[in-house]
Coordinates of C-alpha atoms in Angstrom, one line a residue:
Chain E
M1 CA -15.1 9.8 11.7
N2 CA -18.5 9.9 13.4
K3 CA -19.4 6.2 13.0
P4 CA -18.0 3.8 15.6
V5 CA -14.7 2.2 14.5
P6 CA -14.4 -1.5 15.1
G7 CA -11.6 -2.2 17.6
V8 CA -11.7 1.1 19.4
V9 CA -12.8 0.9 23.0
D10 CA -13.1 4.2 25.0
G11 CA -11.1 5.9 22.2
R12 CA -8.3 3.4 22.6
P13 CA -7.5 1.0 19.8
T14 CA -7.7 -2.6 20.8
P15 CA -6.9 -5.6 18.6
L16 CA -9.7 -7.3 16.6
R17 CA -10.1 -10.9 15.6
R18 CA -10.3 -11.6 11.9
A19 CA -13.8 -12.9 12.5
D20 CA -14.8 -9.3 13.7
L21 CA -14.6 -8.1 10.1
P22 CA -16.9 -9.3 7.3
A23 CA -15.9 -12.7 6.0
G24 CA -15.9 -11.6 2.3
L25 CA -13.8 -8.5 2.8
W26 CA -10.8 -8.3 0.5
S27 CA -7.5 -9.0 2.1
T28 CA -4.0 -10.0 1.0
E29 CA -1.1 -11.9 2.5
M30 CA 2.2 -10.1 3.2
H31 CA 5.3 -11.9 4.4
I32 CA 7.7 -10.4 6.9
R33 CA 11.2 -10.6 5.5
F34 CA 14.7 -10.4 7.0
G35 CA 15.2 -6.9 5.5
H36 CA 12.0 -5.7 7.3
C37 CA 13.5 -6.4 10.7
D38 CA 15.9 -4.5 12.9
P39 CA 18.5 -5.4 15.5
A40 CA 15.7 -5.7 18.1
G41 CA 14.6 -8.7 16.0
I42 CA 11.3 -7.2 15.0
V43 CA 9.9 -5.2 12.1
Y44 CA 11.4 -1.7 11.9
T45 CA 8.5 0.7 12.2
P46 CA 9.0 2.5 8.9
K47 CA 8.9 -0.8 7.1
F48 CA 5.3 -1.4 8.2
F49 CA 4.3 1.8 6.3
D50 CA 6.1 0.3 3.3
I51 CA 4.2 -3.0 3.8
F52 CA 0.9 -1.0 4.1
N53 CA 1.7 0.8 0.9
V54 CA 2.3 -2.4 -1.0
V55 CA -1.1 -3.7 0.4
I56 CA -2.8 -0.6 -1.0
E57 CA -1.1 -1.1 -4.4
K58 CA -2.3 -4.7 -4.5
W59 CA -5.8 -3.5 -3.3
Y60 CA -6.2 -1.1 -6.2
E61 CA -5.7 -3.9 -8.6
G62 CA -7.2 -6.8 -6.8
A63 CA -10.2 -5.1 -5.2
L64 CA -10.9 -1.9 -7.3
G65 CA -9.8 -3.2 -10.6
L66 CA -7.6 -0.2 -11.2
D67 CA -3.9 0.2 -11.9
Y68 CA -2.1 2.2 -9.2
Y69 CA 1.0 2.5 -11.4
E70 CA -1.0 4.0 -14.3
F71 CA -2.4 6.7 -12.0
I72 CA 1.1 7.8 -10.9
G73 CA 2.8 7.1 -14.2
K74 CA 0.7 7.7 -17.3
R75 CA -2.1 9.8 -15.7
R76 CA 0.2 11.8 -13.4
I77 CA -2.3 11.6 -10.6
G78 CA -0.7 11.4 -7.2
L79 CA -2.2 9.1 -4.5
G80 CA -0.1 10.4 -1.6
Y81 CA -1.1 10.9 2.0
V82 CA -1.9 13.9 4.1
N83 CA -1.6 11.8 7.2
A84 CA -0.6 8.3 8.0
H85 CA -1.0 6.5 11.3
A86 CA -0.4 3.1 12.7
D87 CA -1.2 1.3 16.0
F88 CA 1.0 -1.6 16.9
F89 CA -0.6 -4.3 19.1
S90 CA 2.1 -7.0 19.1
P91 CA 5.6 -7.2 17.5
C92 CA 6.1 -9.0 14.2
T93 CA 9.2 -10.8 13.2
M94 CA 10.8 -12.4 10.1
G95 CA 8.9 -15.4 8.9
D96 CA 5.5 -14.1 10.0
T97 CA 2.6 -13.9 7.6
L98 CA 0.1 -11.1 7.8
D99 CA -3.3 -11.1 6.3
V100 CA -4.2 -7.5 5.7
A101 CA -7.7 -6.2 5.0
V102 CA -8.6 -2.7 3.7
I103 CA -11.7 -0.7 4.6
V104 CA -12.8 2.6 3.0
E105 CA -13.7 4.9 5.8
R106 CA -14.6 8.0 4.0
I107 CA -14.8 9.4 0.5
G108 CA -14.5 13.2 0.2
N109 CA -14.1 15.6 -2.7
S110 CA -10.3 15.4 -3.2
S111 CA -9.5 12.8 -0.5
F112 CA -10.5 9.5 1.0
A113 CA -9.6 7.6 4.1
L114 CA -8.5 4.0 4.3
R115 CA -8.1 1.7 7.3
L116 CA -5.9 -1.4 7.2
H117 CA -6.2 -4.3 9.7
A118 CA -3.2 -6.7 9.7
F119 CA -3.9 -10.1 11.3
R120 CA -1.4 -12.7 12.3
D121 CA -2.9 -16.1 13.1
G122 CA -6.4 -14.5 13.2
T123 CA -5.5 -11.7 15.7
E124 CA -4.8 -8.1 14.8
A125 CA -1.1 -7.3 15.1
L126 CA -1.3 -3.7 13.8
R127 CA -3.7 -1.3 12.2
G128 CA -3.1 1.5 9.7
H129 CA -5.0 4.7 8.9
F130 CA -4.2 6.7 5.7
T131 CA -5.9 9.8 4.3
V132 CA -5.2 9.8 0.6
V133 CA -5.3 13.0 -1.3
T134 CA -5.5 13.0 -5.1
T135 CA -3.1 15.4 -6.6
D136 CA -2.2 16.7 -10.1
L137 CA 1.5 15.7 -10.2
T138 CA 2.5 18.3 -12.7
I139 CA 1.6 21.1 -10.4
H140 CA 1.5 19.2 -7.0
K141 CA -2.0 20.6 -6.1
S142 CA -5.0 18.6 -4.9
M143 CA -7.6 17.7 -7.5
P144 CA -11.0 16.0 -7.3
V145 CA -11.0 12.2 -6.9
P146 CA -11.2 11.0 -10.6
P147 CA -14.6 9.5 -11.5
D148 CA -13.4 6.0 -12.1
L149 CA -11.6 5.9 -8.8
R150 CA -14.6 7.5 -7.0
A151 CA -16.9 4.9 -8.5
A152 CA -14.7 2.0 -7.5
L153 CA -14.2 3.3 -4.0
A154 CA -18.0 3.8 -3.5
G155 CA -18.6 0.3 -4.9
Y156 CA -16.1 -1.3 -2.6
A157 CA -17.4 0.7 0.5
K158 CA -20.9 -0.5 -0.2
A159 CA -20.0 -4.2 -0.6
Chain X
M1 CA -2.9 15.1 25.8
N2 CA -4.8 17.7 27.8
K3 CA -2.6 20.8 27.2
P4 CA -3.0 22.6 23.8
V5 CA -0.7 21.4 21.1
P6 CA 0.9 24.1 19.1
G7 CA -0.2 24.0 15.5
V8 CA -3.6 22.4 16.1
V9 CA -6.6 24.6 15.2
D10 CA -10.0 23.2 15.9
G11 CA -8.5 19.7 16.2
R12 CA -6.9 20.0 12.8
P13 CA -3.1 20.1 12.4
T14 CA -1.9 23.3 10.7
P15 CA 1.8 24.1 9.9
L16 CA 3.8 26.1 12.3
R17 CA 6.6 28.6 11.7
R18 CA 9.9 27.7 13.3
A19 CA 9.6 30.9 15.3
D20 CA 6.4 29.4 17.0
L21 CA 8.7 27.0 18.9
P22 CA 11.2 28.1 21.5
A23 CA 14.4 29.4 20.0
G24 CA 16.7 27.2 22.0
L25 CA 14.9 24.0 21.3
W26 CA 17.1 21.1 20.1
S27 CA 16.8 20.4 16.4
T28 CA 18.8 18.6 13.7
E29 CA 19.2 18.9 10.0
M30 CA 18.1 16.1 7.7
H31 CA 18.8 16.0 3.9
I32 CA 16.3 14.6 1.5
R33 CA 18.2 12.2 -0.8
F34 CA 17.4 10.6 -4.1
G35 CA 16.6 7.3 -2.5
H36 CA 14.0 8.9 -0.2
C37 CA 11.9 9.9 -3.2
D38 CA 9.5 8.0 -5.4
P39 CA 8.3 8.2 -9.1
A40 CA 5.9 11.0 -8.0
G41 CA 9.2 13.0 -7.4
I42 CA 8.6 13.5 -3.7
V43 CA 9.5 11.6 -0.5
Y44 CA 8.0 8.2 -0.3
T45 CA 5.8 8.3 2.9
P46 CA 7.5 5.4 4.7
K47 CA 10.9 7.1 4.3
F48 CA 9.6 10.0 6.4
F49 CA 9.2 7.6 9.3
D50 CA 12.8 6.4 8.7
I51 CA 13.9 10.0 8.7
F52 CA 12.0 10.6 11.9
N53 CA 13.7 7.6 13.5
V54 CA 17.1 8.9 12.6
V55 CA 16.2 12.2 14.1
I56 CA 15.2 10.4 17.3
E57 CA 18.5 8.5 17.3
K58 CA 20.5 11.7 17.0
W59 CA 18.3 13.4 19.6
Y60 CA 19.1 10.7 22.2
E61 CA 22.8 11.4 21.8
G62 CA 22.7 15.1 21.0
A63 CA 20.0 16.3 23.4
L64 CA 19.7 13.6 26.1
G65 CA 23.3 12.5 26.2
L66 CA 22.4 8.9 25.9
D67 CA 23.4 6.2 23.4
Y68 CA 20.4 4.8 21.5
Y69 CA 22.4 1.9 20.2
E70 CA 23.6 0.9 23.6
F71 CA 20.0 0.6 24.8
I72 CA 19.0 -1.7 22.0
G73 CA 22.4 -3.5 21.8
K74 CA 24.2 -4.0 25.2
R75 CA 21.2 -3.2 27.5
R76 CA 18.6 -5.1 25.4
I77 CA 16.0 -2.4 26.1
G78 CA 13.6 -1.8 23.2
L79 CA 12.6 1.7 22.3
G80 CA 9.9 0.8 19.8
Y81 CA 6.5 2.4 19.2
V82 CA 3.0 1.5 20.1
N83 CA 1.8 4.1 17.6
A84 CA 3.3 6.3 15.0
H85 CA 1.6 9.2 13.2
A86 CA 2.5 11.8 10.7
D87 CA 0.8 14.8 9.2
F88 CA 2.1 16.1 5.8
F89 CA 1.6 19.7 5.1
S90 CA 3.6 20.1 1.9
P91 CA 5.6 17.7 -0.3
C92 CA 9.4 17.4 0.1
T93 CA 11.7 16.5 -2.7
M94 CA 15.4 15.5 -3.2
G95 CA 17.8 18.3 -2.3
D96 CA 15.5 19.7 0.4
T97 CA 16.9 20.3 3.9
L98 CA 14.7 19.8 6.9
D99 CA 15.3 21.2 10.4
V100 CA 13.6 18.8 12.8
A101 CA 12.8 19.6 16.4
V102 CA 11.7 17.1 19.1
I103 CA 9.3 17.8 21.9
V104 CA 8.6 15.4 24.8
E105 CA 4.8 15.5 25.2
R106 CA 4.3 13.0 28.0
I107 CA 6.3 10.7 30.3
G108 CA 4.4 7.7 31.6
N109 CA 5.4 4.6 33.6
S110 CA 6.6 2.4 30.7
S111 CA 6.1 4.8 27.8
F112 CA 6.5 8.4 26.6
A113 CA 5.3 10.5 23.7
L114 CA 7.4 12.5 21.3
R115 CA 6.3 15.1 18.8
L116 CA 8.6 16.0 15.9
H117 CA 8.2 19.2 13.8
A118 CA 10.1 19.3 10.5
F119 CA 10.7 22.7 9.0
R120 CA 11.8 23.6 5.5
D121 CA 12.8 27.2 5.1
G122 CA 11.2 28.1 8.4
T123 CA 7.7 26.6 7.6
E124 CA 6.6 23.2 8.9
A125 CA 6.4 20.6 6.1
L126 CA 5.4 17.7 8.3
R127 CA 4.9 16.6 11.8
G128 CA 5.4 13.3 13.6
H129 CA 3.9 11.8 16.8
F130 CA 5.4 8.7 18.3
T131 CA 4.5 6.8 21.5
V132 CA 7.6 5.0 22.6
V133 CA 7.2 2.0 24.9
T134 CA 10.3 0.6 26.7
T135 CA 10.5 -3.1 26.4
D136 CA 12.7 -5.9 27.7
L137 CA 14.0 -7.3 24.4
T138 CA 14.7 -10.8 25.8
I139 CA 11.0 -11.4 26.6
H140 CA 9.4 -8.6 24.4
K141 CA 7.4 -7.3 27.4
S142 CA 7.0 -3.6 28.4
M143 CA 9.2 -2.5 31.3
P144 CA 9.4 0.8 33.3
V145 CA 11.3 3.6 31.6
P146 CA 14.9 3.1 32.9
P147 CA 15.9 5.8 35.5
D148 CA 18.7 7.4 33.4
L149 CA 16.3 7.8 30.5
R150 CA 13.5 9.0 32.7
A151 CA 15.7 11.7 34.2
A152 CA 17.0 12.8 30.8
L153 CA 13.5 13.0 29.4
A154 CA 12.2 15.0 32.4
G155 CA 15.2 17.4 32.2
Y156 CA 14.7 17.9 28.5
A157 CA 10.9 18.5 28.9
K158 CA 11.5 21.1 31.6
A159 CA 14.1 23.0 29.6
Chain V
M1 CA 34.8 -19.6 -11.5
N2 CA 36.5 -21.8 -14.1
K3 CA 33.4 -23.1 -15.9
P4 CA 31.9 -20.8 -18.5
V5 CA 29.1 -18.7 -17.1
P6 CA 26.0 -18.5 -19.3
G7 CA 25.4 -15.0 -20.5
V8 CA 29.0 -13.9 -20.5
V9 CA 30.5 -13.1 -23.9
D10 CA 34.2 -12.1 -24.0
G11 CA 34.1 -11.5 -20.2
R12 CA 31.2 -9.1 -20.6
P13 CA 27.7 -10.0 -19.2
T14 CA 25.0 -10.1 -21.8
P15 CA 21.3 -10.8 -21.2
L16 CA 20.0 -14.3 -21.5
R17 CA 16.6 -15.5 -22.6
R18 CA 14.7 -17.6 -20.0
A19 CA 14.9 -20.5 -22.4
D20 CA 18.7 -20.4 -22.1
L21 CA 18.4 -21.8 -18.6
P22 CA 17.0 -25.3 -17.7
A23 CA 13.2 -25.4 -17.9
G24 CA 12.8 -27.0 -14.5
L25 CA 15.0 -24.6 -12.7
W26 CA 13.4 -23.1 -9.5
S27 CA 12.4 -19.5 -9.9
T28 CA 10.0 -17.1 -8.2
E29 CA 8.0 -14.0 -9.2
M30 CA 8.8 -10.6 -7.8
H31 CA 6.7 -7.5 -8.3
I32 CA 8.2 -4.1 -8.7
R33 CA 6.3 -1.7 -6.4
F34 CA 6.0 2.0 -6.2
G35 CA 8.4 2.2 -3.2
H36 CA 11.1 0.4 -5.2
C37 CA 11.3 3.2 -7.7
D38 CA 13.0 6.6 -7.6
P39 CA 12.4 10.0 -9.2
A40 CA 14.0 8.7 -12.4
G41 CA 10.9 6.5 -12.6
I42 CA 12.9 3.2 -12.4
V43 CA 14.0 0.9 -9.6
Y44 CA 16.5 2.5 -7.2
T45 CA 19.6 0.3 -7.4
P46 CA 19.8 -0.6 -3.7
K47 CA 16.2 -1.9 -3.9
F48 CA 17.3 -4.5 -6.4
F49 CA 19.6 -6.0 -3.8
D50 CA 16.7 -6.1 -1.4
I51 CA 14.6 -7.8 -4.1
F52 CA 17.5 -10.3 -4.6
N53 CA 17.6 -11.0 -0.9
V54 CA 13.9 -11.7 -0.7
V55 CA 14.3 -14.1 -3.6
I56 CA 17.1 -15.9 -1.7
E57 CA 14.9 -16.1 1.4
K58 CA 12.1 -17.7 -0.7
W59 CA 14.6 -20.0 -2.4
Y60 CA 15.8 -21.4 0.9
E61 CA 12.3 -22.4 1.8
G62 CA 10.9 -23.2 -1.7
A63 CA 13.9 -24.9 -3.3
L64 CA 16.1 -26.1 -0.4
G65 CA 13.4 -26.9 2.1
L66 CA 15.2 -24.9 4.8
D67 CA 14.0 -22.0 6.9
Y68 CA 16.2 -18.9 6.4
Y69 CA 14.8 -17.2 9.4
E70 CA 15.5 -20.1 11.7
F71 CA 19.2 -20.0 10.7
I72 CA 19.5 -16.3 11.6
G73 CA 17.1 -16.5 14.6
K74 CA 17.2 -19.7 16.6
R75 CA 20.4 -21.2 15.2
R76 CA 22.3 -17.8 15.2
I77 CA 24.0 -18.7 11.9
G78 CA 24.6 -15.7 9.7
L79 CA 24.1 -16.1 5.9
G80 CA 25.6 -12.7 5.0
Y81 CA 27.7 -11.8 2.0
V82 CA 31.4 -11.2 1.5
N83 CA 30.6 -9.7 -1.9
A84 CA 27.5 -8.7 -3.8
H85 CA 27.3 -7.7 -7.5
A86 CA 24.7 -6.9 -10.0
D87 CA 24.6 -6.2 -13.7
F88 CA 21.7 -4.2 -15.1
F89 CA 20.7 -4.8 -18.7
S90 CA 17.5 -2.8 -18.9
P91 CA 15.6 -0.6 -16.5
C92 CA 12.7 -1.9 -14.5
T93 CA 9.7 0.1 -13.4
M94 CA 6.7 -0.1 -11.1
G95 CA 4.2 -2.7 -12.3
D96 CA 6.8 -4.9 -13.8
T97 CA 6.9 -8.6 -12.8
L98 CA 10.3 -10.3 -12.7
D99 CA 10.8 -14.1 -12.7
V100 CA 14.0 -14.8 -10.8
A101 CA 16.0 -18.0 -11.0
V102 CA 18.8 -19.0 -8.6
I103 CA 21.9 -21.0 -9.5
V104 CA 24.5 -22.4 -7.1
E105 CA 27.8 -21.6 -8.6
R106 CA 30.2 -22.9 -6.0
I107 CA 30.2 -24.6 -2.6
G108 CA 33.3 -24.0 -0.5
N109 CA 34.2 -24.8 3.1
S110 CA 32.6 -21.8 4.8
S111 CA 31.1 -20.0 1.8
F112 CA 29.1 -20.6 -1.4
A113 CA 28.3 -18.5 -4.4
L114 CA 24.9 -17.8 -5.9
R115 CA 23.9 -16.4 -9.3
L116 CA 20.5 -14.9 -9.8
H117 CA 18.9 -14.2 -13.2
A118 CA 15.9 -11.9 -13.3
F119 CA 13.8 -12.1 -16.4
R120 CA 11.0 -9.8 -17.5
D121 CA 8.9 -11.1 -20.3
G122 CA 11.4 -13.8 -21.0
T123 CA 14.5 -11.6 -21.3
E124 CA 17.1 -11.0 -18.6
A125 CA 16.8 -7.5 -17.1
L126 CA 19.4 -7.9 -14.4
R127 CA 21.7 -10.5 -12.8
G128 CA 23.1 -10.8 -9.4
H129 CA 26.1 -12.5 -7.9
F130 CA 26.4 -13.2 -4.1
T131 CA 29.1 -14.9 -2.2
V132 CA 27.5 -16.1 1.0
V133 CA 29.7 -16.8 4.1
T134 CA 28.3 -18.8 7.0
T135 CA 29.1 -17.1 10.3
D136 CA 28.6 -17.8 14.0
L137 CA 26.5 -14.7 14.9
T138 CA 27.6 -14.8 18.6
I139 CA 31.2 -14.2 17.7
H140 CA 30.8 -12.9 14.1
K141 CA 33.4 -15.4 12.7
S142 CA 33.0 -17.6 9.7
M143 CA 32.1 -21.2 10.3
P144 CA 31.8 -24.3 8.1
V145 CA 28.6 -24.5 6.0
P146 CA 26.3 -26.5 8.3
P147 CA 25.7 -30.1 7.1
D148 CA 22.0 -29.7 6.3
L149 CA 22.6 -26.6 4.3
R150 CA 25.6 -28.2 2.5
A151 CA 23.5 -31.2 1.5
A152 CA 20.7 -29.1 0.3
L153 CA 23.0 -26.9 -1.8
A154 CA 24.7 -29.9 -3.3
G155 CA 21.4 -31.5 -4.1
Y156 CA 20.1 -28.3 -5.7
A157 CA 23.3 -27.8 -7.7
K158 CA 23.2 -31.4 -9.1
A159 CA 19.5 -31.2 -10.1
Chain U
M1 CA 40.9 -1.6 -15.6
N2 CA 44.6 -2.1 -16.6
K3 CA 46.3 -0.1 -13.9
P4 CA 46.7 -1.8 -10.6
V5 CA 43.9 -1.2 -8.1
P6 CA 45.0 -0.5 -4.6
G7 CA 43.9 -3.1 -2.2
V8 CA 43.8 -6.0 -4.7
V9 CA 46.3 -8.8 -4.0
D10 CA 46.4 -11.6 -6.6
G11 CA 43.0 -10.5 -7.9
R12 CA 41.5 -10.7 -4.4
P13 CA 40.3 -7.6 -2.7
T14 CA 42.0 -6.9 0.7
P15 CA 41.3 -4.1 3.1
L16 CA 43.3 -0.9 2.8
R17 CA 44.4 1.5 5.6
R18 CA 43.2 5.1 5.1
A19 CA 46.8 6.1 4.9
D20 CA 47.1 4.0 1.7
L21 CA 45.0 6.6 -0.1
P22 CA 46.1 10.2 -0.8
A23 CA 45.7 12.4 2.3
G24 CA 43.8 15.1 0.5
L25 CA 41.3 12.8 -1.2
W26 CA 37.7 13.9 -0.7
S27 CA 35.7 11.8 1.7
T28 CA 32.6 12.1 3.8
E29 CA 31.3 10.7 7.1
M30 CA 28.4 8.3 7.1
H31 CA 26.7 7.1 10.3
I32 CA 25.3 3.6 10.6
R33 CA 21.8 3.9 12.0
F34 CA 19.4 1.5 13.6
G35 CA 17.3 1.2 10.4
H36 CA 20.4 0.1 8.4
C37 CA 20.8 -3.0 10.5
D38 CA 19.1 -6.4 10.5
P39 CA 18.3 -9.1 13.0
A40 CA 21.9 -10.4 12.7
G41 CA 22.8 -7.0 14.3
I42 CA 24.8 -5.8 11.4
V43 CA 24.1 -3.6 8.3
Y44 CA 21.6 -5.3 5.9
T45 CA 23.6 -5.6 2.6
P46 CA 21.2 -3.6 0.4
K47 CA 21.5 -0.7 2.8
F48 CA 25.2 -0.4 2.0
F49 CA 24.3 0.4 -1.6
D50 CA 22.0 3.1 -0.3
I51 CA 24.8 4.4 1.9
F52 CA 27.1 4.4 -1.1
N53 CA 24.5 6.2 -3.2
V54 CA 24.2 9.0 -0.6
V55 CA 28.0 9.3 -0.6
I56 CA 27.9 9.7 -4.3
E57 CA 25.2 12.4 -4.0
K58 CA 27.3 14.3 -1.5
W59 CA 30.4 13.8 -3.6
Y60 CA 28.7 15.5 -6.7
E61 CA 28.1 18.5 -4.6
G62 CA 31.1 18.5 -2.3
A63 CA 33.8 17.4 -4.6
L64 CA 32.5 18.1 -8.2
G65 CA 30.5 21.3 -7.4
L66 CA 27.5 19.9 -9.2
D67 CA 23.9 19.3 -8.1
Y68 CA 23.0 15.6 -8.4
Y69 CA 19.3 16.4 -8.0
E70 CA 19.3 19.0 -10.8
F71 CA 20.7 16.4 -13.2
I72 CA 17.8 13.9 -12.4
G73 CA 15.2 16.6 -11.9
K74 CA 15.5 19.7 -14.1
R75 CA 17.9 18.3 -16.7
R76 CA 16.3 14.8 -16.8
I77 CA 19.7 13.2 -17.1
G78 CA 19.9 9.8 -15.4
L79 CA 23.0 8.8 -13.4
G80 CA 22.1 5.2 -12.9
Y81 CA 24.3 2.1 -12.9
V82 CA 25.0 -0.6 -15.4
N83 CA 26.7 -2.5 -12.6
A84 CA 27.2 -2.2 -8.9
H85 CA 29.6 -4.3 -6.8
A86 CA 30.6 -4.3 -3.1
D87 CA 33.2 -6.3 -1.2
F88 CA 32.7 -6.6 2.6
F89 CA 35.7 -7.0 4.8
S90 CA 34.3 -6.7 8.2
P91 CA 30.7 -6.3 9.5
C92 CA 29.4 -2.8 10.5
T93 CA 26.9 -2.1 13.2
M94 CA 24.7 0.7 14.5
G95 CA 26.7 3.5 16.0
D96 CA 29.6 3.0 13.6
T97 CA 31.0 5.9 11.7
L98 CA 32.4 5.3 8.2
D99 CA 34.7 7.7 6.4
V100 CA 34.0 7.1 2.7
A101 CA 36.4 8.2 -0.1
V102 CA 35.5 8.3 -3.8
I103 CA 37.9 7.5 -6.7
V104 CA 37.2 8.0 -10.4
E105 CA 38.5 4.9 -12.1
R106 CA 37.6 5.5 -15.7
I107 CA 35.8 8.1 -17.8
G108 CA 34.3 6.8 -21.1
N109 CA 32.0 8.2 -23.7
S110 CA 28.6 7.7 -22.0
S111 CA 29.8 6.1 -18.8
F112 CA 32.3 6.4 -16.0
A113 CA 33.5 4.1 -13.1
L114 CA 33.7 5.0 -9.5
R115 CA 35.3 3.2 -6.6
L116 CA 34.4 3.9 -3.0
H117 CA 36.5 2.9 0.0
A118 CA 34.7 3.0 3.4
F119 CA 36.9 3.1 6.4
R120 CA 36.1 2.5 10.0
D121 CA 38.7 3.6 12.5
G122 CA 41.2 3.9 9.7
T123 CA 40.7 0.4 8.2
E124 CA 38.6 -0.4 5.2
A125 CA 35.4 -2.1 6.1
L126 CA 33.9 -2.3 2.7
R127 CA 34.5 -1.2 -0.9
G128 CA 32.1 -0.3 -3.7
H129 CA 32.4 -0.3 -7.5
F130 CA 29.8 1.4 -9.6
T131 CA 29.7 2.0 -13.4
V132 CA 27.5 5.0 -14.0
V133 CA 25.9 5.4 -17.4
T134 CA 24.4 8.8 -18.3
T135 CA 21.0 8.5 -19.8
D136 CA 18.3 10.7 -21.3
L137 CA 15.5 10.1 -18.9
T138 CA 12.8 11.0 -21.4
I139 CA 13.7 8.1 -23.7
H140 CA 15.8 5.9 -21.2
K141 CA 18.7 5.7 -23.7
S142 CA 22.4 6.3 -22.9
M143 CA 23.8 9.7 -23.9
P144 CA 27.3 11.2 -23.8
V145 CA 28.5 12.4 -20.4
P146 CA 27.5 16.1 -20.4
P147 CA 30.5 18.5 -20.8
D148 CA 30.2 20.0 -17.3
L149 CA 30.2 16.6 -15.7
R150 CA 33.0 15.3 -17.8
A151 CA 35.2 18.3 -17.0
A152 CA 34.5 18.0 -13.3
L153 CA 35.2 14.2 -13.4
A154 CA 38.5 14.8 -15.3
G155 CA 39.5 17.6 -12.8
Y156 CA 38.8 15.4 -9.9
A157 CA 40.6 12.3 -11.3
K158 CA 43.7 14.5 -12.0
A159 CA 43.9 16.0 -8.5

C-alpha cells in the first residue's frame, strides 16, 4: 500500500468517523448476537472475522452483483485469504449494530485486497484487512482473478 | 518490532521450518476437525483465530503456569486483543494436526505481543500475531499487566 | 405435550408446508452463509442451533417486544435451555434463505417450551424444540419466569 | 428404543454417575474453552453440539478404527444427522473438563443412533442423542451403512 490509508496516523490505526468515508459507499448492517460474545461480555475475537466474512459475502451480491456461493460451489473458485488482519478500537457487545463499509485497496493478478470499516453510532469500532487470493479449488492453486470479478472490483473501486 | 522476525524476507512473511525455532520452545498440538472446515474443504479463516485462541489458553497453563480462566472469571481481568493478524501459507484440512509454538515478542505497560507459528509436518502452514491488552472487565479500561503475568511473560521470553 | 403437534404423524416428525401454520404467525428470514457450511457442502449441524438461537433473539424483540440482551446483561436473568432438539428434513446449503416461525408450546412456572419451524421455499427443512428455563445468573439456579416475560409469552401464545 | 435407557426415570432424563456405565466403555476428554462460553458465563448451547461432533470424530478413530475424514472426503459418504438432541443437567463453564462416552443405541439399514454421556467430576452434566444417516454426498440421498462401518458399529455395540 503506497497511498495513504484513511485512519492511519504515524503508521498507527486510529478510528474514523463514518463521515470520513464517501457518503455513497456501500455498507451493510450487522447485529451483534448473544452467540458472538464471550464471558468477558464482549465479542469473541474470532467471531469478528466471521462477521467480516458475512459482510464480504453480502458485498459480493449487494455491491458487485455477483454470487459468492456460486464461485465456491458451481465454479469451484476459492475466495480465501492469504492474510487477515483486524484492529479493534472499542469493544462491542450483544445488541450492538455495526454499519460495515468495504473498500477495494488493490487489485492484482491473482489476488486483491479489501479493507472493512465497522462503525457503531458513527464511530469506527474495528477495522479489517483481507488479502483475497483466487484459487482453483480442484487443485488448490492460485489462478488469475476471473474476468467478471475483476471487472466488478475495478468498477467498485472507481466509484 | 525492531528486532528481525524469523520468517520475514524483505518484509514479506515466508514459511519457516520447525527446526528454525528453538528446539525446546513450548508448543501444543491442535487437530483440525470437520467443523473447522468450509465447503471449499479447508479451514474457514475465522476458525483459525479460534484455534489460535485455544493455543493461547493452553499456553497460559502449560507454559506460564497461570490459569487463563481465572483471569477472566474470578479476577475479572480481560486478555483481549487490540489487533489480530494471520498469514496463511498453505491450506489446512480436516484430519490435519498442527504443532503450534508461541513466542512473546514484546512486553509493554498494559499490553504484550504474541506470535504463533503453526507447523504441519514440520513446515509452517500459518502464523498469527496478537497484541493483548490487559483490561479491567468491570470498567472495560486498560490496566497495567498484573505482576504475576508480567513475571511469567518475562521468564518465558528469556528462556 | 398433550395437544397434537402439527407435522407429527404416528409420532414421527414430517415436514410441514408454510401454509399449514397460521398466516399471521411471526417469522423471520435467516440466510445460510459460507461459514455455516461444512466440507459436505451443507450446514454443519451445530450451526443450526446457532441459527435457531439468533431467531429466538430476534423473536424476543420483534414478537414479544422484549430485549433478550437486557435479560442476560442488566437483569442477569438466564434464558438457557434444559433441552434442545432438532429434526432435519432436507439439507440446507450456502445461499439458501430460511423463513423461521416460532410457536410457544407450553408456559410453566420457571420454564417454557418453544418450537421453531424453518421453511425453505415454503417447505419445512428443519424443526427445533427448545425448553427454556429462566435462571438467576448470579447463583445459576432456576427462578420463576419474570412477570413481563410471562405476560408476553401468554399474549403471543393466544394470538 | 424399546430397551430401557439408563438415566431415564418415568420418561424424564436424569443424570447418571460415571459408575453407572460399563467401566471399559470408550470415552474421551473434552476441555471447555473460553470461546465455548457466552456472556452468561456458561457454554453456549450450540457449542455443545460442536463438542459432541468432535467427540464422535475422535470416537470413529479411537473406538471404531475408522477415519471420519476419509468418509466425508475421499469416499464422499456423509455422516450427517436426521435429528440431534441434548439434555442439559448442569451448566458447564470454561476450564471444565468433560469425560464423554459414546453408546451405539441402534443400527438400521441406512442409519444408526448414538447416545453420548458427558461427565464432569463423575456426574453427568449433559447427554446427547444423534441419529446418523449415511448419505451419498454426490447426490445427497441416503445409502446403506457401508459394510466396514456396519461391522465396526456392531462390534462396538457388542463389546
